[in-house]
Tab-separated table of C-alpha atoms in Angstrom:
chain	number	residue	atom	x	y	z
A	300	MET	CA	0.010	-0.031	0.025
A	301	LYS	CA	1.075	3.563	-0.512
A	302	GLU	CA	1.058	6.231	2.310
A	303	VAL	CA	2.276	9.790	2.491
A	304	LEU	CA	4.768	9.644	5.336
A	305	MET	CA	7.336	11.915	6.828
A	306	GLY	CA	10.780	10.429	6.838
A	307	ASN	CA	10.704	9.721	10.604
A	308	HIS	CA	7.487	7.684	10.157
A	309	ALA	CA	8.992	5.855	7.217
A	310	SER	CA	11.754	4.760	9.609
A	311	SER	CA	9.132	3.636	12.135
A	312	TRP	CA	7.289	1.632	9.545
A	313	GLY	CA	10.459	-0.140	8.496
A	314	VAL	CA	11.058	-1.097	12.172
A	315	LYS	CA	7.517	-2.399	12.503
A	316	LEU	CA	7.810	-4.452	9.282
A	317	ALA	CA	11.081	-5.844	10.579
A	318	LYS	CA	9.199	-7.128	13.729
A	319	VAL	CA	11.738	-5.684	16.039
A	320	GLU	CA	11.487	-7.096	19.581
A	321	VAL	CA	13.150	-4.509	21.764
A	322	ILE	CA	13.215	-0.701	21.359
A	323	SER	CA	15.014	1.605	23.637
A	324	ALA	CA	15.061	5.253	23.036
A	325	TYR	CA	15.535	8.809	24.373
A	326	PRO	CA	13.798	11.453	22.220
A	327	ILE	CA	15.918	14.212	20.754
A	328	THR	CA	14.998	16.635	17.908
A	329	PRO	CA	14.862	15.774	15.015
A	330	GLN	CA	14.383	12.044	15.483
A	331	THR	CA	11.588	12.274	18.130
A	332	GLN	CA	8.722	11.247	15.839
A	333	VAL	CA	10.501	7.996	15.071
A	334	VAL	CA	10.224	6.731	18.636
A	335	GLU	CA	6.931	8.435	19.325
A	336	GLU	CA	5.347	6.533	16.432
A	337	LEU	CA	6.944	3.275	17.666
A	338	SER	CA	5.751	3.778	21.188
A	339	GLU	CA	2.154	4.228	19.962
A	340	MET	CA	2.611	1.084	17.735
A	341	CYS	CA	3.727	-0.856	20.782
A	342	ALA	CA	0.927	0.597	23.032
A	343	SER	CA	-1.849	-0.302	20.439
A	344	GLY	CA	-0.442	-3.830	19.935
A	345	GLY	CA	0.348	-3.159	16.251
A	346	LEU	CA	4.047	-3.939	17.144
A	347	LYS	CA	4.720	-6.646	19.671
A	348	ALA	CA	7.891	-5.158	21.098
A	349	LYS	CA	9.301	-4.121	24.462
A	350	PHE	CA	9.619	-0.336	24.546
A	351	ILE	CA	12.082	0.854	27.081
A	352	LYS	CA	12.134	4.524	28.148
A	353	VAL	CA	15.448	5.615	29.398
A	354	GLU	CA	17.106	8.824	30.738
A	355	SER	CA	19.807	9.278	28.019
A	356	GLU	CA	21.055	8.035	24.786
A	357	HIS	CA	23.885	6.260	26.584
A	358	SER	CA	21.421	4.261	28.470
A	359	ALA	CA	19.467	3.555	25.365
A	360	MET	CA	22.421	1.889	23.737
A	361	ALA	CA	23.308	0.068	26.875
A	362	CYS	CA	19.767	-1.510	26.956
A	363	LEU	CA	20.071	-2.589	23.404
A	364	ILE	CA	23.472	-4.177	23.887
A	365	GLY	CA	21.993	-6.325	26.732
A	366	ALA	CA	18.877	-7.126	24.729
A	367	SER	CA	20.834	-7.949	21.564
A	368	GLN	CA	23.081	-10.194	23.644
A	369	THR	CA	20.105	-12.298	24.593
A	370	GLY	CA	19.225	-12.804	20.872
A	371	ALA	CA	16.507	-10.101	20.391
A	372	ARG	CA	16.164	-7.980	17.354
A	373	THR	CA	16.759	-4.464	18.524
A	374	PHE	CA	16.321	-0.781	17.494
A	375	THR	CA	16.938	2.820	18.487
A	376	ALA	CA	17.153	6.300	16.989
A	377	THR	CA	19.157	9.364	17.717
A	378	SER	CA	20.771	12.458	16.500
A	379	SER	CA	23.692	14.789	16.957
A	380	GLN	CA	24.607	15.279	20.691
A	381	GLY	CA	22.714	12.053	21.476
A	382	LEU	CA	24.866	10.087	19.095
A	383	ALA	CA	27.908	11.650	20.534
A	384	LEU	CA	26.763	10.613	24.030
A	385	MET	CA	26.471	7.067	22.850
A	386	HIS	CA	30.044	7.109	21.492
A	387	GLU	CA	31.550	4.740	24.145
A	388	LEU	CA	28.927	2.191	23.778
A	389	LEU	CA	29.008	2.202	19.934
A	390	PHE	CA	32.380	0.475	20.350
A	391	TYR	CA	30.819	-2.094	22.720
A	392	ALA	CA	27.991	-2.895	20.200
A	393	ALA	CA	30.321	-3.156	17.194
A	394	TYR	CA	33.169	-4.965	18.972
A	395	GLY	CA	30.654	-7.269	20.610
A	396	ARG	CA	29.435	-8.173	17.114
A	397	LEU	CA	25.815	-7.220	17.939
A	398	PRO	CA	23.420	-6.756	14.876
A	399	ILE	CA	21.748	-3.632	16.311
A	400	VAL	CA	20.120	-1.267	13.821
A	401	MET	CA	19.848	2.554	14.575
A	402	THR	CA	18.632	5.428	12.636
A	403	ASP	CA	20.677	8.613	12.992
A	404	VAL	CA	18.821	11.733	11.728
A	405	ASN	CA	21.701	13.927	10.790
A	406	ARG	CA	21.856	17.077	12.865
A	407	ALA	CA	24.614	19.638	13.222
A	408	MET	CA	26.823	19.411	16.229
A	409	ALA	CA	26.884	22.190	18.833
A	410	PRO	CA	28.011	24.807	19.615
A	411	GLY	CA	26.568	27.002	18.079
A	412	TRP	CA	23.462	25.064	19.111
A	413	SER	CA	21.600	23.846	16.024
A	414	ILE	CA	18.783	21.446	15.372
A	415	TRP	CA	19.311	21.518	11.592
A	416	SER	CA	21.022	19.105	9.284
A	417	ASP	CA	24.589	18.194	8.534
A	418	GLN	CA	26.390	14.868	8.411
A	419	THR	CA	29.258	15.529	10.819
A	420	ASP	CA	27.512	13.689	13.671
A	421	SER	CA	27.381	10.293	11.990
A	422	LEU	CA	30.634	10.684	9.991
A	423	ALA	CA	32.511	11.455	13.231
A	424	GLN	CA	31.558	7.973	14.407
A	425	ARG	CA	33.336	6.344	11.409
A	426	ASP	CA	35.850	4.488	13.470
A	427	THR	CA	33.473	2.792	15.920
A	428	GLY	CA	32.939	-0.279	13.721
A	429	TRP	CA	29.364	0.487	12.702
A	430	LEU	CA	28.331	-0.029	9.113
A	431	GLN	CA	26.732	3.206	7.754
A	432	LEU	CA	24.137	3.567	4.973
A	433	TYR	CA	22.824	6.997	3.753
A	434	CYS	CA	19.364	7.647	2.408
A	435	GLU	CA	18.114	10.062	-0.293
A	436	SER	CA	14.334	9.723	0.099
A	437	ASN	CA	11.609	8.579	2.556
A	438	GLN	CA	11.130	5.408	0.514
A	439	GLU	CA	14.790	4.725	0.737
A	440	ILE	CA	14.675	5.157	4.538
A	441	LEU	CA	11.994	2.446	4.964
A	442	ASP	CA	13.723	0.088	2.489
A	443	THR	CA	17.211	0.585	3.946
A	444	ILE	CA	15.912	-0.324	7.436
A	445	LEU	CA	14.904	-3.770	6.143
A	446	ILE	CA	18.136	-4.195	4.214
A	447	ALA	CA	20.058	-3.091	7.293
A	448	TYR	CA	18.573	-5.813	9.523
A	449	LYS	CA	19.396	-8.474	7.030
A	450	LEU	CA	22.934	-7.168	6.591
A	451	ALA	CA	23.539	-6.796	10.278
A	452	GLU	CA	22.251	-10.222	11.257
A	453	THR	CA	24.264	-11.874	8.382
A	454	ILE	CA	27.555	-10.149	9.117
A	455	LYS	CA	27.018	-9.817	12.902
A	456	LEU	CA	27.713	-6.048	13.047
A	457	PRO	CA	25.599	-3.085	13.859
A	458	VAL	CA	24.215	-0.778	11.163
A	459	MET	CA	23.421	2.916	11.223
A	460	VAL	CA	20.802	4.152	8.781
A	461	VAL	CA	21.361	7.776	8.229
A	462	TYR	CA	19.226	10.580	6.697
A	463	ASP	CA	18.993	14.371	6.766
A	464	ALA	CA	17.129	16.289	9.389
A	465	PHE	CA	14.077	18.183	8.137
A	466	PHE	CA	14.894	17.755	4.429
A	467	LEU	CA	13.632	14.187	5.044
A	468	SER	CA	12.808	13.619	8.638
A	469	HIS	CA	9.934	16.108	8.691
A	470	THR	CA	9.110	16.177	4.971
A	471	TYR	CA	6.131	14.086	3.690
A	472	GLU	CA	6.480	11.964	0.511
A	473	PRO	CA	4.599	9.036	-0.949
A	474	VAL	CA	6.037	5.775	0.305
A	475	ASP	CA	5.224	2.267	-0.823
A	476	ILE	CA	4.817	0.149	2.349
A	477	PRO	CA	5.508	-3.492	1.469
A	478	GLU	CA	3.158	-6.280	2.531
A	479	ALA	CA	4.234	-7.802	5.864
A	480	LYS	CA	4.141	-11.354	4.337
A	481	ASP	CA	6.637	-10.287	1.637
A	482	VAL	CA	8.898	-8.717	4.212
A	483	ASP	CA	8.762	-11.879	6.293
A	484	LEU	CA	10.137	-13.824	3.312
A	485	PHE	CA	12.827	-11.361	2.820
A	486	LEU	CA	13.778	-10.894	6.484
A	487	PRO	CA	13.011	-14.061	8.579
A	488	PRO	CA	13.281	-13.981	12.318
A	489	TYR	CA	16.677	-13.471	13.915
A	490	LYS	CA	18.303	-16.522	15.415
A	491	ALA	CA	21.507	-15.648	17.268
A	492	ASP	CA	24.472	-18.045	16.987
A	493	PHE	CA	25.569	-17.186	20.587
A	494	LYS	CA	23.501	-15.509	23.249
A	495	ILE	CA	22.935	-15.220	27.054
A	496	ASP	CA	21.046	-18.263	28.099
A	497	PRO	CA	20.758	-19.521	31.675
A	498	LYS	CA	20.454	-23.089	30.296
A	499	ASN	CA	23.738	-22.847	28.478
A	500	PRO	CA	25.921	-20.403	30.345
A	501	ARG	CA	28.573	-18.461	28.531
A	502	SER	CA	30.930	-15.523	29.169
A	503	PHE	CA	30.991	-12.493	26.843
A	504	ASN	CA	33.366	-9.591	26.354
A	505	GLU	CA	35.861	-10.585	29.089
A	506	LEU	CA	39.387	-9.170	29.650
A	507	THR	CA	41.309	-9.847	26.506
A	508	PRO	CA	45.097	-10.180	26.748
A	509	PRO	CA	47.532	-8.960	24.094
A	510	ASN	CA	47.881	-12.420	22.604
A	511	SER	CA	44.245	-12.442	21.622
A	512	TYR	CA	43.098	-8.874	21.134
A	513	MET	CA	44.474	-8.285	17.605
A	514	GLU	CA	42.871	-11.481	16.328
A	515	PHE	CA	39.402	-10.174	17.404
A	516	ARG	CA	40.071	-6.992	15.463
A	517	TYR	CA	41.408	-8.917	12.443
A	518	ILE	CA	38.218	-11.041	12.337
A	519	MET	CA	35.996	-8.012	12.631
A	520	GLU	CA	37.924	-6.207	9.790
A	521	GLU	CA	37.376	-9.328	7.641
A	522	ALA	CA	33.715	-9.054	8.435
A	523	HIS	CA	33.660	-5.465	7.227
A	524	HIS	CA	35.199	-6.425	3.944
A	525	ARG	CA	32.812	-9.290	3.567
A	526	ALA	CA	29.945	-6.926	4.251
A	527	LYS	CA	30.525	-5.229	0.921
A	528	LYS	CA	29.705	-8.412	-1.055
A	529	VAL	CA	26.904	-9.421	1.290
A	530	TYR	CA	25.320	-5.979	0.953
A	531	ALA	CA	25.440	-6.253	-2.860
A	532	GLU	CA	23.734	-9.589	-2.708
A	533	ILE	CA	21.017	-8.341	-0.285
A	534	ALA	CA	20.419	-5.259	-2.339
A	535	GLU	CA	19.890	-7.463	-5.392
A	536	GLU	CA	17.525	-9.735	-3.502
A	537	PHE	CA	15.543	-6.628	-2.379
A	538	PHE	CA	15.400	-5.370	-5.871
A	539	GLN	CA	14.201	-8.732	-7.290
A	540	LYS	CA	11.432	-8.877	-4.537
A	541	PHE	CA	10.400	-5.156	-4.329
A	542	GLY	CA	11.539	-3.503	-7.494
A	543	ARG	CA	13.796	-0.885	-5.965
A	544	ARG	CA	17.627	-0.971	-6.237
A	545	TYR	CA	20.054	0.647	-3.827
A	546	ASN	CA	23.670	0.084	-4.885
A	547	ALA	CA	26.500	1.050	-2.475
A	548	VAL	CA	27.734	3.479	-5.172
A	549	SER	CA	25.607	4.315	-8.204
A	550	ALA	CA	26.059	6.340	-11.337
A	551	TYR	CA	23.465	8.507	-13.242
A	552	LYS	CA	23.998	9.709	-16.851
A	553	CYS	CA	27.766	9.121	-16.561
A	554	GLU	CA	28.159	7.205	-19.803
A	555	ASP	CA	29.603	10.106	-21.677
A	556	ALA	CA	30.182	12.511	-18.760
A	557	GLU	CA	33.280	14.679	-18.594
A	558	ILE	CA	32.563	15.903	-15.095
A	559	ALA	CA	30.733	13.761	-12.431
A	560	LEU	CA	29.059	15.331	-9.382
A	561	VAL	CA	29.319	13.194	-6.241
A	562	THR	CA	26.705	13.515	-3.413
A	563	SER	CA	25.084	11.615	-0.619
A	564	GLY	CA	21.871	11.992	1.248
A	565	SER	CA	18.956	14.181	0.164
A	566	ALA	CA	21.352	16.432	-1.890
A	567	SER	CA	21.432	13.543	-4.377
A	568	GLY	CA	17.850	14.398	-5.490
A	569	THR	CA	18.764	18.019	-6.032
A	570	ALA	CA	21.905	17.045	-8.003
A	571	ARG	CA	19.877	14.728	-10.217
A	572	VAL	CA	17.752	17.577	-11.210
A	573	VAL	CA	20.840	19.755	-11.857
A	574	VAL	CA	22.279	17.023	-14.038
A	575	ASP	CA	19.076	16.888	-16.088
A	576	ASP	CA	19.019	20.681	-16.424
A	577	LEU	CA	22.656	20.924	-17.448
A	578	ARG	CA	22.260	17.989	-19.862
A	579	ALA	CA	19.401	19.953	-21.572
A	580	ARG	CA	21.897	22.708	-22.108
A	581	GLY	CA	24.490	20.377	-23.753
A	582	GLU	CA	26.748	19.892	-20.749
A	583	LYS	CA	28.396	16.469	-20.329
A	584	VAL	CA	27.801	15.948	-16.653
A	585	GLY	CA	26.721	12.952	-14.557
A	586	LEU	CA	26.046	12.086	-10.953
A	587	ILE	CA	27.710	9.559	-8.609
A	588	LYS	CA	25.504	8.865	-5.486
A	589	MET	CA	27.273	7.461	-2.381
A	590	LYS	CA	25.053	5.203	-0.166
A	591	MET	CA	27.611	3.219	1.712
A	592	PHE	CA	30.143	4.988	3.877
A	593	ARG	CA	31.240	2.100	6.138
A	594	PRO	CA	32.595	-0.279	5.146
A	595	SER	CA	34.243	2.079	2.614
A	596	PRO	CA	33.141	0.893	-0.807
A	597	VAL	CA	36.729	1.294	-2.255
A	598	GLU	CA	36.264	-1.440	-4.848
A	599	SER	CA	32.919	-0.121	-6.063
A	600	ILE	CA	34.452	3.292	-6.424
A	601	ARG	CA	37.351	2.068	-8.384
A	602	GLU	CA	35.380	-0.140	-10.535
A	603	LEU	CA	32.880	2.603	-11.296
A	604	MET	CA	35.767	5.021	-12.129
A	605	GLY	CA	37.330	2.339	-14.393
A	606	ASN	CA	34.100	2.191	-16.318
A	607	LEU	CA	33.716	5.928	-16.375
A	608	ASN	CA	37.326	6.473	-17.573
A	609	GLY	CA	36.167	4.817	-20.766
A	610	SER	CA	33.688	7.632	-21.170
A	611	LYS	CA	36.341	10.288	-20.918
A	612	ILE	CA	35.454	11.515	-17.423
A	613	LYS	CA	37.906	14.249	-16.503
A	614	LYS	CA	36.921	15.550	-12.989
A	615	LEU	CA	34.975	14.726	-9.948
A	616	ALA	CA	33.101	17.438	-7.997
A	617	VAL	CA	32.269	16.211	-4.477
A	618	PHE	CA	29.672	18.014	-2.369
A	619	ASP	CA	30.086	17.479	1.374
A	620	ARG	CA	27.447	18.503	3.963
A	621	ASN	CA	30.060	17.978	6.685
A	622	ILE	CA	33.582	19.059	7.806
A	623	SER	CA	36.551	17.316	9.287
A	624	HIS	CA	38.467	20.413	10.497
A	625	GLY	CA	41.853	20.719	9.158
A	626	ILE	CA	41.309	18.309	6.181
A	627	GLY	CA	37.970	19.322	4.627
A	628	GLY	CA	35.007	17.227	3.305
A	629	ILE	CA	34.797	13.632	4.631
A	630	TRP	CA	33.353	12.016	1.508
A	631	ALA	CA	35.921	13.799	-0.654
A	632	SER	CA	38.757	12.522	1.644
A	633	GLU	CA	37.340	8.987	1.313
A	634	ILE	CA	37.107	9.195	-2.422
A	635	LYS	CA	40.606	10.555	-2.813
A	636	SER	CA	41.898	7.724	-0.671
A	637	ALA	CA	39.981	5.123	-2.778
A	638	LEU	CA	41.439	6.476	-5.980
A	639	CYS	CA	44.943	6.893	-4.633
A	640	GLY	CA	47.490	5.003	-6.788
A	641	ILE	CA	45.183	4.749	-9.897
A	642	GLY	CA	47.166	6.525	-12.596
A	643	THR	CA	44.100	7.354	-14.707
A	644	ALA	CA	42.018	8.688	-11.731
A	645	PRO	CA	40.444	12.162	-12.335
A	646	PRO	CA	41.233	15.123	-10.033
A	647	VAL	CA	38.791	15.499	-7.229
A	648	PHE	CA	37.263	18.985	-6.515
A	649	SER	CA	36.033	19.124	-2.943
A	650	PHE	CA	33.245	21.499	-1.862
A	651	ILE	CA	31.817	22.211	1.567
A	652	ALA	CA	28.187	23.232	1.514
A	653	GLY	CA	24.901	23.068	3.478
A	654	LEU	CA	26.315	23.024	7.032
A	655	GLY	CA	23.895	23.577	9.913
A	656	GLY	CA	20.853	23.041	7.699
A	657	ARG	CA	21.633	25.595	5.008
A	658	ASP	CA	19.968	24.647	1.728
A	659	ILE	CA	21.982	22.974	-0.988
A	660	VAL	CA	19.910	24.418	-3.842
A	661	PRO	CA	20.478	23.846	-7.632
A	662	GLU	CA	22.430	27.146	-7.856
A	663	THR	CA	24.945	25.820	-5.183
A	664	ILE	CA	25.548	22.712	-7.195
A	665	ILE	CA	25.830	24.573	-10.456
A	666	GLU	CA	28.378	26.954	-8.901
A	667	GLY	CA	30.593	23.996	-7.922
A	668	TYR	CA	30.156	22.422	-11.324
A	669	LYS	CA	31.207	25.670	-13.151
A	670	PHE	CA	34.150	26.180	-10.817
A	671	SER	CA	35.368	22.630	-11.507
A	672	LYS	CA	34.847	22.987	-15.200
A	673	GLY	CA	36.994	26.184	-15.173
A	674	LEU	CA	40.188	24.644	-13.721
A	675	ASN	CA	42.289	21.794	-14.905
A	676	ARG	CA	43.004	20.698	-11.329
A	677	PRO	CA	41.901	22.046	-7.803
A	678	GLU	CA	44.365	24.668	-6.507
A	679	GLN	CA	43.592	23.919	-2.937
A	680	ASN	CA	42.379	20.900	-0.838
A	681	TYR	CA	38.747	22.063	-0.619
A	682	TYR	CA	36.442	25.026	-1.308
A	683	TRP	CA	33.472	26.545	0.542
A	684	LEU	CA	30.270	27.202	-1.168
A	685	GLY	CA	27.656	29.720	0.143
A	686	VAL	CA	29.788	31.230	2.909
A	687	LYS	CA	28.730	34.887	3.604
A	688	ALA	CA	31.950	36.951	3.340
């Protein structure tokens, strides 16, 4: 069935369809409606889950770590300072190999205090061991929740589903809600390989001496690399069943492009409109949309660029709604790293835009495109768009 849903409620519906068993949450703008809707679903009996109200995001993740360790399918949602407060326990969830799924509604970090969108909050957690998937639309939010549970439970690692505050969280769009019976075939009940069980006592996460610790990290790193292949298989299965495809990295009108725009999140929709407009004016431009951030889809980027090199692509223009101070845009840095050592790789123009909820409008993207077109190579590491001098 089709419903007009805000992005936060699309997230809630994804959780309901996944038949999550334990939800623990502390409301924080702009994710509040996610857990409000889920609490109503639980209260009405529409979702048979234990809803735990806690006093902080740190406690919310602590509850899920315990619940997941018993073999339950778990969920929470957060934003910005709440995600930062979870930081310690994000390591516990990932290093404990627990398949928790969490939505992070991207909100700028304070101070200055802001409730509006940028991606710095989630990208700052890139070394915690969580897989990260970014969404362009409300439909993609719901679908990615389902994909995330299957990925998390296959790989035994937690997954963060990420989308922009207000541009998606509070904006209403038509969303196709799959039939529960079809979702059940795609996502069967979770059965943990190892769990807390009084009838079969085990110890978890004990003191790990130097002669074992590195091996745990090695095994976890192998799981991250395996997650890329598993994600591709799950995304293909989802496409075959529901007709919507979500590649880790995808190209739009890049077959003969000389410059490719690179975006993530809701800015991808704006960039697609810009590409169509510029194409109508005879410009050879395409779009590369980044969905997967962790594990870093290095092979997909290199493979895609190899294909694009055959189409005479000359430059990449990366638009980052985030900042890693002292180095620049985080997506741009990742792409430069992925392309390092490839002799035919095009130069990467890095643009910072849209911080703190500022709009990335078509004119913003066109400005970056024209700037990239006017230079053979970038003359500095990154450029700011829309800063008021």
